[in-house]
Coordinates of C-alpha atoms in Angstrom, one line a residue:
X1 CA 3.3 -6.1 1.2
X2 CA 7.1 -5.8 1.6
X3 CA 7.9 -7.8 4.5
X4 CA 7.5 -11.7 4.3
X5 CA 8.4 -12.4 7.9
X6 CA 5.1 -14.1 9.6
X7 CA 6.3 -13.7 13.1
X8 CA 6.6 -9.5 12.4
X9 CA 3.5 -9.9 10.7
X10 CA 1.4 -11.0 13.6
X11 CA 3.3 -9.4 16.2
X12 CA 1.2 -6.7 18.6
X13 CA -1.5 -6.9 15.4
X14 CA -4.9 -5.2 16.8
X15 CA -7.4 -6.5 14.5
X16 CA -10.3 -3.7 15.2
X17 CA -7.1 -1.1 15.7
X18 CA -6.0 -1.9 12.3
X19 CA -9.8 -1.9 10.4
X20 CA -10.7 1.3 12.1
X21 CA -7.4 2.9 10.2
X22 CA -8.5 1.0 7.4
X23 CA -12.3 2.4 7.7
X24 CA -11.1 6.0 8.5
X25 CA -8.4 6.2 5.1
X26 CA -11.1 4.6 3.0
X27 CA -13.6 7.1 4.1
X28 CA -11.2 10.2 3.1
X29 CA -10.5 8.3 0.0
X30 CA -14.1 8.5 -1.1
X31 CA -14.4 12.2 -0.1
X32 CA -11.7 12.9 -2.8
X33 CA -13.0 10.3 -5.2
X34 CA -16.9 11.6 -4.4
X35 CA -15.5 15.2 -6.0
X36 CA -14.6 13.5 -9.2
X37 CA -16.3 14.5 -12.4
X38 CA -16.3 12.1 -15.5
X39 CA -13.6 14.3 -17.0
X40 CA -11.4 13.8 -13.9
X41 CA -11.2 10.2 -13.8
X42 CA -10.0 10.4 -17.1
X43 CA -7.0 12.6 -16.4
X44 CA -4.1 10.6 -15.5
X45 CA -2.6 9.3 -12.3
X46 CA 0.4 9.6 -10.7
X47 CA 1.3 6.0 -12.1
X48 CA 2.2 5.6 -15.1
X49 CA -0.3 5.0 -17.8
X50 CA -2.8 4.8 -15.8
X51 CA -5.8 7.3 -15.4
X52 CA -7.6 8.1 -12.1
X53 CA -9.9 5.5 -13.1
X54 CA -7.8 3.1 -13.2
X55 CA -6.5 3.6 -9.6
X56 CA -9.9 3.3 -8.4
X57 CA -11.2 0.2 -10.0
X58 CA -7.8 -1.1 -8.9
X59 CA -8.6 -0.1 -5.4
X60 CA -12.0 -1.6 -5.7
X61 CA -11.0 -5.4 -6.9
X62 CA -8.0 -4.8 -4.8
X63 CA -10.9 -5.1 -2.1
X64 CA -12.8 -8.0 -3.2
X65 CA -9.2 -10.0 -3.5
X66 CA -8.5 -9.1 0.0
X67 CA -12.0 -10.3 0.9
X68 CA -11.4 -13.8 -0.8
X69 CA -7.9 -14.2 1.0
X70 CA -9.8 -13.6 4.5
X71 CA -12.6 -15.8 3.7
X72 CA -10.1 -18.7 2.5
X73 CA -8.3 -17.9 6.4
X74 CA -11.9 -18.0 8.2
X75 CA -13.8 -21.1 5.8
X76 CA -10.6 -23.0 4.9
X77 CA -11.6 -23.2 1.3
X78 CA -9.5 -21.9 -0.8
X79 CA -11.1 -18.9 -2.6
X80 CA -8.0 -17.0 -4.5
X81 CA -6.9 -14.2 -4.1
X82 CA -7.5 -13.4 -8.4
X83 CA -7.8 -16.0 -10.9
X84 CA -4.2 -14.9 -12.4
X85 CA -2.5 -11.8 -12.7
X86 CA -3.8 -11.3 -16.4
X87 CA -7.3 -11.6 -14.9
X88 CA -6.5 -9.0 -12.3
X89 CA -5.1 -6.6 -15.2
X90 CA -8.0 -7.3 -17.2
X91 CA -10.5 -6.5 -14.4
X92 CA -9.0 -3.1 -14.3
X93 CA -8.7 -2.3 -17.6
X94 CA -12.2 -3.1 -18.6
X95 CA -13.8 -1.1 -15.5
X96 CA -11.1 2.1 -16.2
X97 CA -13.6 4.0 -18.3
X98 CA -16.9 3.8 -16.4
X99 CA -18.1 7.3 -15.2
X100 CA -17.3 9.2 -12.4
X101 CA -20.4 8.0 -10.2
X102 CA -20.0 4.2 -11.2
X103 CA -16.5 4.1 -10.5
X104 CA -17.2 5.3 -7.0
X105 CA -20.2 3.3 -5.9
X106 CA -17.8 0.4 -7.1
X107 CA -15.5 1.5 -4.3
X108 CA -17.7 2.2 -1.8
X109 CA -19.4 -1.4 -2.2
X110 CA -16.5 -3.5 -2.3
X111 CA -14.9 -1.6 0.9
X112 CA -17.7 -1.9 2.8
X113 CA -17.7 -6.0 1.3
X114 CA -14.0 -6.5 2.7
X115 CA -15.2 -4.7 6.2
X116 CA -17.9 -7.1 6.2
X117 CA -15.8 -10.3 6.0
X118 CA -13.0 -8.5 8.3
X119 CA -15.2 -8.6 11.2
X120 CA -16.1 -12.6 10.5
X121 CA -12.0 -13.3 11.0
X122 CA -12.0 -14.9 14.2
X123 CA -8.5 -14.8 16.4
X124 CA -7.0 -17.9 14.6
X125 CA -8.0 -17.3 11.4
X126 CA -5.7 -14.3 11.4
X127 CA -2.4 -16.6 11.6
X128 CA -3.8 -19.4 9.0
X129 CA -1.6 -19.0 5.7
X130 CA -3.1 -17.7 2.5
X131 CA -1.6 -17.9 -1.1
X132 CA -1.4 -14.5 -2.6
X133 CA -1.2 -14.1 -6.9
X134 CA 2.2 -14.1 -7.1
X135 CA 2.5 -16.9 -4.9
X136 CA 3.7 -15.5 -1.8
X137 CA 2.0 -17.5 1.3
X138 CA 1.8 -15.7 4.2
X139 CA -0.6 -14.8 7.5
X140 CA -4.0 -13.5 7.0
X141 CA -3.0 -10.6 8.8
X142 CA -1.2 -9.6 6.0
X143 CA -4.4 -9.0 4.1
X144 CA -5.9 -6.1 6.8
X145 CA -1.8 -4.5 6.7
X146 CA -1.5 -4.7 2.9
X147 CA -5.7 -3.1 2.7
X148 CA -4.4 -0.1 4.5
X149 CA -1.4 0.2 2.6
X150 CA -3.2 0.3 -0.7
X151 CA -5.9 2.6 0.4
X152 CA -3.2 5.0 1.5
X153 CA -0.8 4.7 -1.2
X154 CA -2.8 5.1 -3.8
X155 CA -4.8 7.7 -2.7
X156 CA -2.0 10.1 -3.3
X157 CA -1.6 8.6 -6.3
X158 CA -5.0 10.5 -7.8
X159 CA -3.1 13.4 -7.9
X160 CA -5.7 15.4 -5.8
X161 CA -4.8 17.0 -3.6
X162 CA -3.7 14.3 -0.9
X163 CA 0.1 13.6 -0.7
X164 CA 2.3 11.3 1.2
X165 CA 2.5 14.4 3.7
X166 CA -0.9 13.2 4.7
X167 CA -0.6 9.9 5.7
X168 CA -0.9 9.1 9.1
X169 CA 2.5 8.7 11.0
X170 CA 2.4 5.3 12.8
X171 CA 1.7 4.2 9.2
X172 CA 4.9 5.5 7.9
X173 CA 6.6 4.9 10.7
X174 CA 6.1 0.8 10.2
X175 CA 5.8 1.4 6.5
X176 CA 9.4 2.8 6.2
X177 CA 10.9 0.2 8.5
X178 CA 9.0 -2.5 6.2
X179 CA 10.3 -0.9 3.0
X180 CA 14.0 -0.4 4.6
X181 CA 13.6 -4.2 5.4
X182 CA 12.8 -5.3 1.9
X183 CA 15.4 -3.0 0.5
X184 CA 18.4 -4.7 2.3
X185 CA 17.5 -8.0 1.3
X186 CA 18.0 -6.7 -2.7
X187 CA 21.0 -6.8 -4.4
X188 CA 19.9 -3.6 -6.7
X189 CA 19.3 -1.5 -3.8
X190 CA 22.0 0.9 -3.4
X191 CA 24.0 1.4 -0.3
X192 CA 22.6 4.5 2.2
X193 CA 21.8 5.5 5.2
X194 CA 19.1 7.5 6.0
X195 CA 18.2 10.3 8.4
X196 CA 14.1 10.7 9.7
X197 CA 14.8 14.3 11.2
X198 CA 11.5 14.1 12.9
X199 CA 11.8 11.1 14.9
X200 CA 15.8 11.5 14.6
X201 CA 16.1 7.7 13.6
X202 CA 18.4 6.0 11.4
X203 CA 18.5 3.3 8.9
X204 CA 21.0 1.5 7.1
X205 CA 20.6 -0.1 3.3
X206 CA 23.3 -2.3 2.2
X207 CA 27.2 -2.8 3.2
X208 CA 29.2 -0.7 0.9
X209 CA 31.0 2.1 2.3
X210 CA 30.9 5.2 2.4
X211 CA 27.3 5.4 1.8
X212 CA 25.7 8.5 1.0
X213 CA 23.7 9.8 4.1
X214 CA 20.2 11.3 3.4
X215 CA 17.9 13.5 5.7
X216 CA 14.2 14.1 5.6
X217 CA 11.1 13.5 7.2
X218 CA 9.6 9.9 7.7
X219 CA 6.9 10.6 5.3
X220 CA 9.4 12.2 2.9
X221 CA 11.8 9.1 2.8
X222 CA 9.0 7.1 2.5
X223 CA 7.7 8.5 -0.6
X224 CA 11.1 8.6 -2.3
X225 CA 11.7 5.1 -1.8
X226 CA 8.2 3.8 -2.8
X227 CA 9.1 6.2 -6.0
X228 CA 5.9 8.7 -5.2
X229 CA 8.2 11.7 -4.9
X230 CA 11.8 12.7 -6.6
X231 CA 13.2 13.6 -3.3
X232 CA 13.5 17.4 -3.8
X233 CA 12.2 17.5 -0.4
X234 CA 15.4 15.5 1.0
X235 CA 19.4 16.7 1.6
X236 CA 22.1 14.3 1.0
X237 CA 25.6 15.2 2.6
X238 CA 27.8 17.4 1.3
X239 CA 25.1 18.0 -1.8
X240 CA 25.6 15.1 -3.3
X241 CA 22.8 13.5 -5.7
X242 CA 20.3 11.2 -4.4
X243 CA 20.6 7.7 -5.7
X244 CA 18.2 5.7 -7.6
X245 CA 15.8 3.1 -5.5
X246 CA 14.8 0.6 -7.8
X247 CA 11.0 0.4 -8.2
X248 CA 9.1 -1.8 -5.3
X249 CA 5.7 -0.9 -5.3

């Protein structure tokens, strides 16, 4: 999702590694989501004007578009990812206010569509290019990386209970790297370096010197950058104030 390199893309990919992480977030996701009354998928997210139900019918086409892009890598006919992006936006927005119980048989049916089609992928259809929305071409194993990502993501960003805390650590660990990655290649990222204190492992984000040095966690840095947290769980040196990622996803 934020790294277009196809060669780190495929490299040391486990296809059945990767869907049972993908199986096991989806299935925590529906025990939070399974709690929901209609009231609470009407209480906001943590994204901005956009209610719980939003983030789950999100989650749910997010699932059938992911399905399309692996059966255009398996089939070879092109089956698109969404029509457009209004369509996608539409999509959401219409299926926002169903109830509680709708909302979450939606996302149970569509994960267990994209499983379905993820175990048709054979070994080359994984490195066959695929055209996302926005027009990025890239692997098909970019479809099972950017399926976790999403189910992970925005999972804390129900606002239930499950934080960034919670995700599992050789997901933030790659996650932060990729994020890092796509940082340095932007000229509105601001120049850091930062500090996982529970792996101890540095990373560097842009040229300019002296740039401020920030310490946290992996999962802590993560969520700052990916703007799911304000960082009050971070230190910069000598005290001095964080700086501003721009937004990325």
């Amino acid at each position: 999702m934020v790294n277009d390199d196809a060669s780190t893309a495929l490299a040391d990919f486990d296809p059945p590694a990767v869907l049972e992480q993908i199986d096991a977030a989806t299935e925590h996701l529906l025990q939070t989501a399974a709690r929901f009354t209609d009231a609470d998928v009407r209480a906001p997210s943590l994204l901005p004007n956009w209610s719980r139900g939003h983030v789950l019918t999100h989650l749910a086409r997010n699932a059938d578009g992911g399905r399309r892009l692996l059966s255009w890598a398996r089939t070879g006919v092109e089956t698109a990812e969404y029509p457009s992006l209004a369509a996608r936006e539409e999509e959401i927005e219409s299926g926002a206010g169903r109830g509680a119980a709708a909302l979450v048989a939606d996302l149970r049916d569509s994960a267990a569509r994209f499983a379905a089609e993820y175990r048709r992928m054979t070994s080359a259809a994984w490195s066959r290019t695929v055209r996302w929305t926005r027009g990025q071409e890239r692997p098909a194993a970019r479809a099972a990386d950017s399926r976790l990502s999403e189910v992970l993501v925005h999972h804390a960003d129900l606002d239930a209970g499950y934080t960034a805390a919670q995700w599992p650590a050789v997901f933030v660990h790659d996650m932060l790297g990729r994020v890092v990655t796509a940082f340095v290649v932007r000229d509105n990222a601001p120049a850091m370096r930062l500090h996982a204190t529970d792996t101890d492992t540095w990373y560097g984000i842009g040229g300019a010197q002296p740039a401020p040095v920030i310490h946290g966690t992996e999962s802590s840095l993560l969520s700052w950058l990916m703007g799911r947290s304000p960082g009050t769980d971070l230190t910069a040196q000598d005290r001095a104030a964080l700086p501003e990622p721009p937004f990325l996803y």
